[in-house]
Structures are given as C-alpha cells and as structure tokens.
Coordinates of C-alpha atoms and ligand atoms in Angstrom, one line a residue:
X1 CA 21.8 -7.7 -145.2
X2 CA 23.9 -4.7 -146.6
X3 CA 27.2 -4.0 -144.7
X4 CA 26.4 -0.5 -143.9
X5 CA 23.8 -1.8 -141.6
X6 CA 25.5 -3.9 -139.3
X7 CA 27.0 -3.0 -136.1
X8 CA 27.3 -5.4 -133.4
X9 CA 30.8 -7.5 -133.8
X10 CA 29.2 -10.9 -133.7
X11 CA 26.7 -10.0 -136.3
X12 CA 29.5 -8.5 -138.3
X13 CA 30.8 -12.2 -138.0
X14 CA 27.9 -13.8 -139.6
X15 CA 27.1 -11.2 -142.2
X16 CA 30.2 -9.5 -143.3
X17 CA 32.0 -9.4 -147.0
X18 CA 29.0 -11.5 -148.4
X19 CA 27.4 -9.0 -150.4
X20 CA 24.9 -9.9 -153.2
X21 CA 26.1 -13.4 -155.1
X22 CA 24.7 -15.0 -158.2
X23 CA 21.1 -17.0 -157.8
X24 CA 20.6 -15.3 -154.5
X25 CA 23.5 -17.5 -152.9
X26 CA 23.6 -17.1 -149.1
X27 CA 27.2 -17.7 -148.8
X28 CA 29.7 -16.9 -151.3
X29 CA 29.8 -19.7 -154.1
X30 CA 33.4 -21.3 -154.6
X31 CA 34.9 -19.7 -158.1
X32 CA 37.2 -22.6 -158.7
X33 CA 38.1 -21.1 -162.1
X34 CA 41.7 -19.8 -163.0
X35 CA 40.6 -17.1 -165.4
X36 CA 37.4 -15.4 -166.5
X37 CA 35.9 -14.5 -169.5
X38 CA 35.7 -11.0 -171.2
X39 CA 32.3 -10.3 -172.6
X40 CA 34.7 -8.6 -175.5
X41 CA 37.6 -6.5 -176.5
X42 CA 36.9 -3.6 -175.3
X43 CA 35.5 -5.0 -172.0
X44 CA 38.6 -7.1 -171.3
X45 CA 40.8 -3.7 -172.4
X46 CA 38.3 -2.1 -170.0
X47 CA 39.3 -4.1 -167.5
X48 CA 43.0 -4.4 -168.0
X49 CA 43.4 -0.1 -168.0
X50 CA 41.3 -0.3 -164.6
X51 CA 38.5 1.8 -165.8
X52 CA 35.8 -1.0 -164.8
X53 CA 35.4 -3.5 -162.1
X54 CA 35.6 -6.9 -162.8
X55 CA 37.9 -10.3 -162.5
X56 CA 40.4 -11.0 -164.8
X57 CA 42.5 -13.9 -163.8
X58 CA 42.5 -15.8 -160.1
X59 CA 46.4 -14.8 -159.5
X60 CA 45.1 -10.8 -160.0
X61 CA 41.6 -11.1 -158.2
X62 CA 39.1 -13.7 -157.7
X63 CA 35.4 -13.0 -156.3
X64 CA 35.0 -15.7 -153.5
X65 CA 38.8 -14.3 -152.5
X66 CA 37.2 -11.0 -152.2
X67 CA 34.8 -12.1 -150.3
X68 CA 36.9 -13.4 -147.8
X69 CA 39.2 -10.1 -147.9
X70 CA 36.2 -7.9 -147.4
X71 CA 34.6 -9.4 -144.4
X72 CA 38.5 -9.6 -142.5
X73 CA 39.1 -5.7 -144.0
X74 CA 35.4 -5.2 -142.3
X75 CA 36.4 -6.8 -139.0
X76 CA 39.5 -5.1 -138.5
X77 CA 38.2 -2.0 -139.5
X78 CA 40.8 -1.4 -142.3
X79 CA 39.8 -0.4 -146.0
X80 CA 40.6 -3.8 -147.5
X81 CA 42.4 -7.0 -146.8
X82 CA 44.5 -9.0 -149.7
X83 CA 44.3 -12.9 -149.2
X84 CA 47.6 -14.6 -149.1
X85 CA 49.0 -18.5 -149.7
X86 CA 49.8 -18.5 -145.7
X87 CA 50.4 -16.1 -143.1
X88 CA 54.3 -16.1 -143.8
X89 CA 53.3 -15.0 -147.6
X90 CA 51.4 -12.4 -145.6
X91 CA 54.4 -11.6 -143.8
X92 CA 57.0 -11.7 -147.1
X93 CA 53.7 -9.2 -148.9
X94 CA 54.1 -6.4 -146.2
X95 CA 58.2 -6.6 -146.4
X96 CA 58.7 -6.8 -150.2
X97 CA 56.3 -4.1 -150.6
X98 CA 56.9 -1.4 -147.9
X99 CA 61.0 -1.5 -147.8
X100 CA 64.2 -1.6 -149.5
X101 CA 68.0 -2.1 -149.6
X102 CA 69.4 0.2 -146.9
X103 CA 65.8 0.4 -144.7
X104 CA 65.8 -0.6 -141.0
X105 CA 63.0 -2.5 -139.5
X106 CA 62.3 -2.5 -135.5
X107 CA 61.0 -6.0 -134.8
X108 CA 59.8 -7.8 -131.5
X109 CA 61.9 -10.4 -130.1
X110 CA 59.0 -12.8 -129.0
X111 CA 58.0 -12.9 -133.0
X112 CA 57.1 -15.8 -134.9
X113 CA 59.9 -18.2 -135.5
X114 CA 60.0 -18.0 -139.1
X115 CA 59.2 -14.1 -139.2
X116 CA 62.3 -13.4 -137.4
X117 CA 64.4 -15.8 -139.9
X118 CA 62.7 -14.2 -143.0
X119 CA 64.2 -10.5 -141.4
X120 CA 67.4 -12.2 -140.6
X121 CA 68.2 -13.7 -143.5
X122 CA 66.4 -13.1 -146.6
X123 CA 65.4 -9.5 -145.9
X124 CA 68.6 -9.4 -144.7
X125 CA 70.3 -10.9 -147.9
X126 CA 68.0 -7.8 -149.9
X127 CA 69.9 -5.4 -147.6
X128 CA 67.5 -4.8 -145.3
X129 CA 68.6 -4.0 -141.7
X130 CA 66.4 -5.7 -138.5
X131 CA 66.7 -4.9 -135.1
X132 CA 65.4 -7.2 -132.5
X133 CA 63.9 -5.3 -129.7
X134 CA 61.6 -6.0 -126.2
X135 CA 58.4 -4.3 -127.9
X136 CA 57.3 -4.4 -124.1
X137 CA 59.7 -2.4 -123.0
X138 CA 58.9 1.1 -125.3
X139 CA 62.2 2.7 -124.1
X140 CA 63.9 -0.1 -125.9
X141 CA 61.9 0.8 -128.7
X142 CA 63.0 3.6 -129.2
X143 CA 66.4 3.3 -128.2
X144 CA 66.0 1.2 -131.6
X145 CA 65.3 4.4 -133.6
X146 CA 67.3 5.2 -136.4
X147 CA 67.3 7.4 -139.4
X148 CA 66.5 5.1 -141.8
X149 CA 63.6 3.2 -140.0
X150 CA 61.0 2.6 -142.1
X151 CA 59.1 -0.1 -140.4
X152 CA 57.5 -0.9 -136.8
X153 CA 57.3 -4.3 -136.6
X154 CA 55.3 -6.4 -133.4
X155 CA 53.5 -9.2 -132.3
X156 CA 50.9 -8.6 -129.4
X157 CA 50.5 -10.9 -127.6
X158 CA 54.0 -12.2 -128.3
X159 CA 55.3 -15.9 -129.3
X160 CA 55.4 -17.6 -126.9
X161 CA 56.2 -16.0 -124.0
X162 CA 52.8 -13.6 -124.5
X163 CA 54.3 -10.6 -123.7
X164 CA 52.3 -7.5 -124.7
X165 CA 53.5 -4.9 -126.2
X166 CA 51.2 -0.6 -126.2
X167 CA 50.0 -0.7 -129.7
X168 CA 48.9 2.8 -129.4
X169 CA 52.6 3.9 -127.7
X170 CA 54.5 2.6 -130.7
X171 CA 52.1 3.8 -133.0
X172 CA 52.9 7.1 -131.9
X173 CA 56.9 6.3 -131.6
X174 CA 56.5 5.1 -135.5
X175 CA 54.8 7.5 -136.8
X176 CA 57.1 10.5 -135.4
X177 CA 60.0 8.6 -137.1
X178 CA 57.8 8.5 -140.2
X179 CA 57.3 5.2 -139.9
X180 CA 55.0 2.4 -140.1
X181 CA 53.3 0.1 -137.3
X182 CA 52.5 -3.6 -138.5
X183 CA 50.9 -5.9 -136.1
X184 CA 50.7 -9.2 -136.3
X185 CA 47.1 -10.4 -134.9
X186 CA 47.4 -13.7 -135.5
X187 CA 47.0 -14.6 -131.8
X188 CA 44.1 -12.6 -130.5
X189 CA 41.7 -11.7 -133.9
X190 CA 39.8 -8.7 -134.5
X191 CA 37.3 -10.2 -131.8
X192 CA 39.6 -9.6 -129.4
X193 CA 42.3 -6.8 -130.7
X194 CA 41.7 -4.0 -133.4
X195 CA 45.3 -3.0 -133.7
X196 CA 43.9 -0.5 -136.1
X197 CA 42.0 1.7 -133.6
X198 CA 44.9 1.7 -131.6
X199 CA 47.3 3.5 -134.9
X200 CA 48.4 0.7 -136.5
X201 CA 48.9 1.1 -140.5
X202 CA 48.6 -2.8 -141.5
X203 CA 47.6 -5.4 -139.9
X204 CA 48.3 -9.3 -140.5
X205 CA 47.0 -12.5 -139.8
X206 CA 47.7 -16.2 -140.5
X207 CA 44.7 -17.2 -141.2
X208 CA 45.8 -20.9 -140.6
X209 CA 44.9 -20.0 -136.7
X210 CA 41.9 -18.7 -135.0
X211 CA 40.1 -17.1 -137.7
X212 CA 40.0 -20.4 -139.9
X213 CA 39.9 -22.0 -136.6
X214 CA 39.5 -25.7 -137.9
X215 CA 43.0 -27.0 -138.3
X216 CA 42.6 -27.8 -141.7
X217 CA 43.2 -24.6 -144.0
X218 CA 47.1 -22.7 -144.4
X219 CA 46.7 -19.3 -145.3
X220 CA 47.6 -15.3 -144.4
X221 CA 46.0 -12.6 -144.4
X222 CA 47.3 -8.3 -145.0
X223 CA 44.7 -5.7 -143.7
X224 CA 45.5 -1.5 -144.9
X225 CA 43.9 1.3 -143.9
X226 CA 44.6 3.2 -146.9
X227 CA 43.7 3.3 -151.0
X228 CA 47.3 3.5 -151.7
X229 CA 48.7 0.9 -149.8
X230 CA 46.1 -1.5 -151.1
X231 CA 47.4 -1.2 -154.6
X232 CA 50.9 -1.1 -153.9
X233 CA 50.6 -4.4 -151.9
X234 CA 48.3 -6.0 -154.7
X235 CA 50.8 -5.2 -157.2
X236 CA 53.2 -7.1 -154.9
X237 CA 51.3 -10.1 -154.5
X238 CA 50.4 -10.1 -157.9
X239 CA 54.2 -10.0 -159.2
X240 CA 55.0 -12.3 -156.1
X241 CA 52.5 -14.7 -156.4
X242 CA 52.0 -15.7 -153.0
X243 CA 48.0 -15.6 -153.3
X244 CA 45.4 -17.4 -151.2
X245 CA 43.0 -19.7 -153.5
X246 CA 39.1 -20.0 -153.8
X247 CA 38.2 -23.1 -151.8
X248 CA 40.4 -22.1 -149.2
X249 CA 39.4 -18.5 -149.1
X250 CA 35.6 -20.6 -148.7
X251 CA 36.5 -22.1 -145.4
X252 CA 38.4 -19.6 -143.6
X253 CA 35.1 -17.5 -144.3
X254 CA 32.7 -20.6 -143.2
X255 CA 35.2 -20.6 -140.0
X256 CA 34.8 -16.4 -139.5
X257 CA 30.8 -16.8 -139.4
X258 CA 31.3 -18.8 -135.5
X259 CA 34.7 -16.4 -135.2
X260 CA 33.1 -14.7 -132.2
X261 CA 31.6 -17.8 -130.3
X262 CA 34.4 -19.9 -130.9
X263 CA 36.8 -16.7 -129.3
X264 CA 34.3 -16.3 -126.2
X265 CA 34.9 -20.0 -125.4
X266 CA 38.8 -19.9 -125.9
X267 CA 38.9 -17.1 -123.1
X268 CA 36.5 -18.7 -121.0
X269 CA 38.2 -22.2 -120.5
X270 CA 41.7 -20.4 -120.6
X271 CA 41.5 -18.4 -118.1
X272 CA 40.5 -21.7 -115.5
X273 CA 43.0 -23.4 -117.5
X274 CA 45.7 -21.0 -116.2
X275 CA 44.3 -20.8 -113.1
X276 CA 44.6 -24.7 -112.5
X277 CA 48.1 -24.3 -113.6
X278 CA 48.9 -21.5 -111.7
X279 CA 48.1 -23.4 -108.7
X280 CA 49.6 -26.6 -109.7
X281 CA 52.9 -27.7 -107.5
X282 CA 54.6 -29.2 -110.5
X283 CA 54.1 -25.3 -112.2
X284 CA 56.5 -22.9 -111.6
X285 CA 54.9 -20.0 -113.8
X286 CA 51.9 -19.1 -115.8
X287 CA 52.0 -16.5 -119.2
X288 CA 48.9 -15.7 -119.6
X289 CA 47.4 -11.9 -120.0
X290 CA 43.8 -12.7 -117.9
X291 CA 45.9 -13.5 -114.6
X292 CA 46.4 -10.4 -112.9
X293 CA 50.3 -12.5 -112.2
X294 CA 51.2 -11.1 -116.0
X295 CA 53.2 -8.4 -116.1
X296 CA 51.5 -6.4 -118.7
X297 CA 48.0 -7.3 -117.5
X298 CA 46.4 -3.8 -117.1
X299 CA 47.8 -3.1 -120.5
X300 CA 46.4 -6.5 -121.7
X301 CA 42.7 -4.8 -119.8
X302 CA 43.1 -1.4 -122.2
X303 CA 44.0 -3.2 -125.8
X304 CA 42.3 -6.6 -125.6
X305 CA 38.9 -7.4 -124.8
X306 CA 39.6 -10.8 -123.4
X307 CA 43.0 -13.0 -122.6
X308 CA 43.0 -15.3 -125.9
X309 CA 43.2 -18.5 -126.0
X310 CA 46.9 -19.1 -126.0
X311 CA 49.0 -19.9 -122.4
X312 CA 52.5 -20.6 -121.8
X313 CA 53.6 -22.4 -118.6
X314 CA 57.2 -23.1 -117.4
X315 CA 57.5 -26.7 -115.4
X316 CA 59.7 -26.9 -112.1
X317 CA 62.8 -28.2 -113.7
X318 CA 65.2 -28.6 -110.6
X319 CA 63.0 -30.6 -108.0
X320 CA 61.9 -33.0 -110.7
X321 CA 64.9 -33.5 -112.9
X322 CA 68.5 -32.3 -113.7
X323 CA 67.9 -30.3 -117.2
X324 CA 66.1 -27.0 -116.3
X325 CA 62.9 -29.0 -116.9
X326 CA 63.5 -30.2 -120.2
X327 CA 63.1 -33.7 -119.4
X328 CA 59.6 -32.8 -117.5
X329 CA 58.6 -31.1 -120.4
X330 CA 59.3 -34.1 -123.0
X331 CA 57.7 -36.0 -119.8
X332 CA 54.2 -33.9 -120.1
X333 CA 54.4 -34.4 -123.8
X334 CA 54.2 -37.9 -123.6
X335 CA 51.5 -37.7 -121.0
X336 CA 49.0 -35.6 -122.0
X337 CA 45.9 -37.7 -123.9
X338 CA 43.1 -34.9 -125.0
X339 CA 45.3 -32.4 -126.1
X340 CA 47.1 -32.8 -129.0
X341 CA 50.8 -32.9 -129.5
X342 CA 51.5 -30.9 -132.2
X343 CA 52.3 -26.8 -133.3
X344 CA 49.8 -24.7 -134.7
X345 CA 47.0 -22.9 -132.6
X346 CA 43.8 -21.7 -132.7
X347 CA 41.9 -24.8 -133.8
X348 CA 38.8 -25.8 -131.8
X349 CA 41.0 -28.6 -130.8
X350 CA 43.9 -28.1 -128.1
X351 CA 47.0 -28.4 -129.0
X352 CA 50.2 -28.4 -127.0
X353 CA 53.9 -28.3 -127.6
X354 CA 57.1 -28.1 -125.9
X355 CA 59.2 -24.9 -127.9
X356 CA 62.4 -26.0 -126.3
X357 CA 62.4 -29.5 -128.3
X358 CA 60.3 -28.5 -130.9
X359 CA 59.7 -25.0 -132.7
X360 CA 62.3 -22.9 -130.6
X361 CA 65.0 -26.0 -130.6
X362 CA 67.4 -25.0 -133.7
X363 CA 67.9 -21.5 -131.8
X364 CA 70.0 -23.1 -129.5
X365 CA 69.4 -22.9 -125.0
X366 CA 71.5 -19.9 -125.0
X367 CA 69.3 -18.1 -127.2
X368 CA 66.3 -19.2 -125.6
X369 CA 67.4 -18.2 -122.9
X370 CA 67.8 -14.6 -123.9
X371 CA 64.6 -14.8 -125.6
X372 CA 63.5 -15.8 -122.5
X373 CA 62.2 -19.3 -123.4
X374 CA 63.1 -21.8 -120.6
X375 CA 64.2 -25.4 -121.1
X376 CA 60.8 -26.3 -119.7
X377 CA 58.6 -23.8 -121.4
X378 CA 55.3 -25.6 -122.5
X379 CA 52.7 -23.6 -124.9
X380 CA 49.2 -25.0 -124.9
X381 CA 46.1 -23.3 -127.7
X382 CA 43.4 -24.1 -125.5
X383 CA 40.2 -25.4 -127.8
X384 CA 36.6 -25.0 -127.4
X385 CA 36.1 -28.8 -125.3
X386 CA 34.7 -28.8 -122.1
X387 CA 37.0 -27.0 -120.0
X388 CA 36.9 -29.8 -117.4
X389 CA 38.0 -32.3 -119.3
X390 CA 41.1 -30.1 -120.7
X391 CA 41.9 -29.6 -117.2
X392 CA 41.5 -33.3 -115.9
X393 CA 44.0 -34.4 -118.8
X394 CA 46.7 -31.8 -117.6
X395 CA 46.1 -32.9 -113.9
X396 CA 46.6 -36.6 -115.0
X397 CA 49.5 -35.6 -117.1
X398 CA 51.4 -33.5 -114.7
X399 CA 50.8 -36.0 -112.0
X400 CA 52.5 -38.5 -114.8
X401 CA 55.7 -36.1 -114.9
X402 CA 55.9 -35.8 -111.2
X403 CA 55.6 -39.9 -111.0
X404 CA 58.4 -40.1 -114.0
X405 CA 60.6 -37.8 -112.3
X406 CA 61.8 -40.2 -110.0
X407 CA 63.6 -41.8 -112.2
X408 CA 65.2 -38.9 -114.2
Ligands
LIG501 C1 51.5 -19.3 -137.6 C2 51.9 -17.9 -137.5 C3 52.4 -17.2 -138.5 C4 52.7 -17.8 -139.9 O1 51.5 -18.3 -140.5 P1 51.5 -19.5 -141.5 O2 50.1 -19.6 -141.9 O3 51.9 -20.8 -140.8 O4 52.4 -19.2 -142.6 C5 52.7 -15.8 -138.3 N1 52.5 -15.3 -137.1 C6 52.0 -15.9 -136.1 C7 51.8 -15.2 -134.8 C8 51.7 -17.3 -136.2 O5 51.2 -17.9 -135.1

C-alpha cells in the first residue's frame, strides 16, 4: 500500500514507512550491516556530494532505520524523524543542534528527571541558560521570556505529576519571541497527541515507552517539520553519534503496527483504574487527565484524544503513618503482586514505582516538594491486562498498607 493512500490513524499504524523492500518483503528486512557498498567511484562520490540517494555507512543512514523514522515522521505528521540510541540521545540531538553559548531555554518543571539534569548541568557547563517554569501556568511562561530565548521546551502530560501544559498557547508565546516549541510526547504518542498540529516545531519521543511498547528496546526518537532542520539535526547526530541501530529500529516498528490498539486499551483500563483509586479511603488524590478532578481536564478534552495510560496517586500519609506517606508508599511497593516494581512506562506490562524513594529521591523532599511531588506520590503505567485483575492487586495491596500501618 503506498503512503499517500492511507488515512485512517490505525491503518497508518499498520502500513506506514514500509514502502517497497527487496524480494517483495512485507515488513522491513533487518540491515545488520555497518556499511554499504558503492557500485563504483563515481557512485560512492555520487553519493558522498549528495547528488543521489543511497546508504553510505549505518552511523550516516541505514534503510530499516529509515523505515522506522518514516512511519513515526508519518504519524506525527512532521516531514521526517531521525532515530536516536535512546530518548535522552533524542533529547541531547535537539539541544546540541538548535542552541549555543549565551541562549536561554524555557523548560517545564514536571520534565523528565534526566532532561532537566542534562539543562542544568551539561547544557549548562556549554553556557546554556535554563529556566524552570510551570508550563501549566502560561503567564509563568512568559514571565520567563527573555531576549535571548531560543528554545520552548515542555512535556505534556508532565512527569509525574501529569500536569498539562496549551501546546497551541505556547506555540504562539514561542514563536513571537522567535522561538522554538519542542514537546516531548513520550507519554501520550501520536495516537493520542499531535503536538505538531497544535504549532510545535519538533517533536520527541523515547521510543523505549509506548511506541516500542514491549519493555525490551531503549531508544529516542526527533520528529521536524521542516527540510532544514532535518539536515542540521542529521549532521548533529552524525557528528554526535548518538544513533539508533537496525535490529532495534526492527522492533520499535513491529511494536508501532499494534501502536493504536495497545493505546485504546491503556485509556480504557486507566481511566477505571483511577476511578477505583479515586474512591479508595487509603487515596488521598488521583493525577490523571480522564477524571474530570484534574485540573487541566478540559484542556486535556481539546489536545488529547484520550487520558494515556500513565496515573499518579498520592497515599494518605498522616492517618497511616508519621512520614507524609512515605512509609505507605514503600508499604504498597512491597505489596503489590501483578504490577511490577520497577521505572519505565508504556510496556504492555504495568509497572509501578514510588518517585520519592526511587527516580525523584536524589532531588531531595524539599525539592519535591516544590516540584510538587509528595513523600507518598506513587506513579503506576497501566498495561494492557485485564483491567480487573490490575485493580484487584491494588485493592489487595492498599488493604496490605492500611494493615501495615498499624505498626508504623
Ligand atoms: C523515558 C523518558 C525519556 C528518556 O528516554 P530514554 O529512552 O530512557 O533515554 C524522556 N522523556 C520522557 C517523558 C520519558 O519518559
């Protein structure tokens, strides 16, 4: 099926970036080869000054890479994607490309850990300016507004407190400072958020999440909407080195052809999910954009065409035990017996973790705090499994907490 026919998203899924492969090849065939060869001089010189099409080397361009970058460029509705090692080399990509010493960058607070360490310090160390801002909030954002901004940075929904920030608001806010708007889409996918009909410039993934989807791949994706950007970024990543490789490029592509079932189901069992926790005694709050309890839920309704899969709860740390609920949130870690202890999201599997002890605990509880991640915080990727039994293995787990806290 040629690209230009498709329309519907979920067939878009199935069909797109596999264009026509050798033997007739249904899926793209796995080019596990490091370089390739020229047929002669003049057709690797050819090559080399750009005046013909072709692969050179895996580092530069390599085709079941393209594939992959194709079909996510076709998704998001961007011109082309450029595969990267992980979604932090993703990150590092749009930074090292798009700004330099003396730049300022306007980042969400409620970003990915490691994003905001990579502003902080190396970008930092580069002389790169970052100020951390509530993306929800847009007079904050442009409060933030300075001369020499080059870069809108945010993450909708944001990590892990799922606040959502107006896409199409900052957009505008960017580009009147003459600036860019990155999203980070890591947490929705294009089934669910097209940052790029909404005026972003780039968008990014970590394709380690939902759109692999299958816990068992680490890799990043960039998406640009323009010609220009696409080589300057390629030139970056091929100087930089940071590039995804062909078997992996294969399976986040296998993942992206069930992208728009396996997205359906995350929304469907996470909403009861944060119902049944909404309504739970040992709960004091649920994140989630589907309940209409969110405080950005009719902006979630006119950006996102479902909730995700992702939901943050905070415990009741006072009547259960003397630490803000940190204790009751180690408690439910200990308890809990289908879902998975560990980081990471977006895996058919459901995972669960507790950011106060785990990814959020080097920032300290007073920045937590101000970030506004409580000592009893719990983050949960709901997976695809029946939703009963996700919600049975909470119920036995929080009743284990509520049992435990007797004796805190
Ligand atoms: C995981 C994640 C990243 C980083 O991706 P890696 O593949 O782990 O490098 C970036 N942004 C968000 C929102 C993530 O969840």
């Amino acid at each position: 099926m040629k690209n230009n026919k498709m329309t519907e998203f979920e067939t878009k899924c199935v069909h797109s970036g596999v264009d026509e492969f050798e033997y007739g090849s249904v899926v793209p065939p796995i080019y596990q080869t490091s370089t390739f060869k020229f047929k002669n001089a003049r057709h690797g010189a050819a090559l080399f000054a750009g005046e013909e099409k072709g692969y050179i080397y895996t580092r530069m361009l390599n085709p079941t890479v393209e594939a992959l970058e194709n079909s996510i460029a076709e998704l998001e509705g961007g011109f082309k994607g450029l595969g990267c090692a992980s979604g932090m080399a993703a990150v590092h990509t749009v930074f090292a490309s798009l700004v330099q010493a003396g730049d300022h960058v306007v980042c969400s607070t409620a970003v990915y850990g490691p994003t905001n360490t990579l502003l902080s310090t190396i970008m930092k160390k580069f002389g790169v300016e970052t100020s951390f801002v509530d993306t929800s909030d847009l007079k904050a954002v442009k409060n933030a507004v300075r001369p020499n901004t080059k870069i809108f940075y945010v993450e909708t929904p944001g990590n892990p407190t799922l606040s959502i920030s107006d896409i199409a608001a900052i957009a505008g806010i960017a580009h009147k400072s003459n600036s860019l708007l990155v999203v980070d889409n890591t947490f929705l996918s294009p089934v669910l958020q097209k940052p790029i009909d909404f005026g972003a410039d780039i968008v990014l993934h970590s394709l380690t999440k939902f759109l692999n989807g299958h816990a068992d791949v680490v890799g990043g994706i960039v998406v640009v909407k323009v010609e220009e950007m696409y080589k300057l970024f390629r030139k970056t990543l091929n100087q930089t080195g940071g590039v995804i490789d062909p078997f992996n490029s294969f399976l986040v592509h296998r993942g992206i052809k069930t992208l728009s079932l396996r997205m359906q189901r995350h929304c469907e069992n996470a909403i009861k999910v944060a119902e049944f926790l909404e309504s739970h005694p040992a709960v004091k709050r649920v994140y989630y954009p589907g309940l209409a309890s969110h405080p950005q839920f009719e902006l979630a309704k006119k950006q996102q065409l479902g909730a995700g899969g992702m939901i943050s709860f905070e415990l009741e740390g006072n009547s259960f035990d003397s630490s803000d609920g940190f204790e009751a949130g180690q408690a439910l870690m200990n308890s809990v017996q289908l879902c998975q202890l560990a980081v990471s999201l977006g895996g058919v599997e459901s995972l669960i973790q507790h950011p106060a002890s785990m990814t959020h605990y080097t920032m300290g509880k007073q920045a937590r705090e101000t970030a506004g991640i409580s000592e009893g915080l719990v983050r949960l990727s709901v997976g695809i499994e029946n939703v009963n039994d996700i919600i049975d293995d909470l119920e036995q787990a929080l009743e284990k907490v509520r049992q435990a806290a007797s004796v805190f």
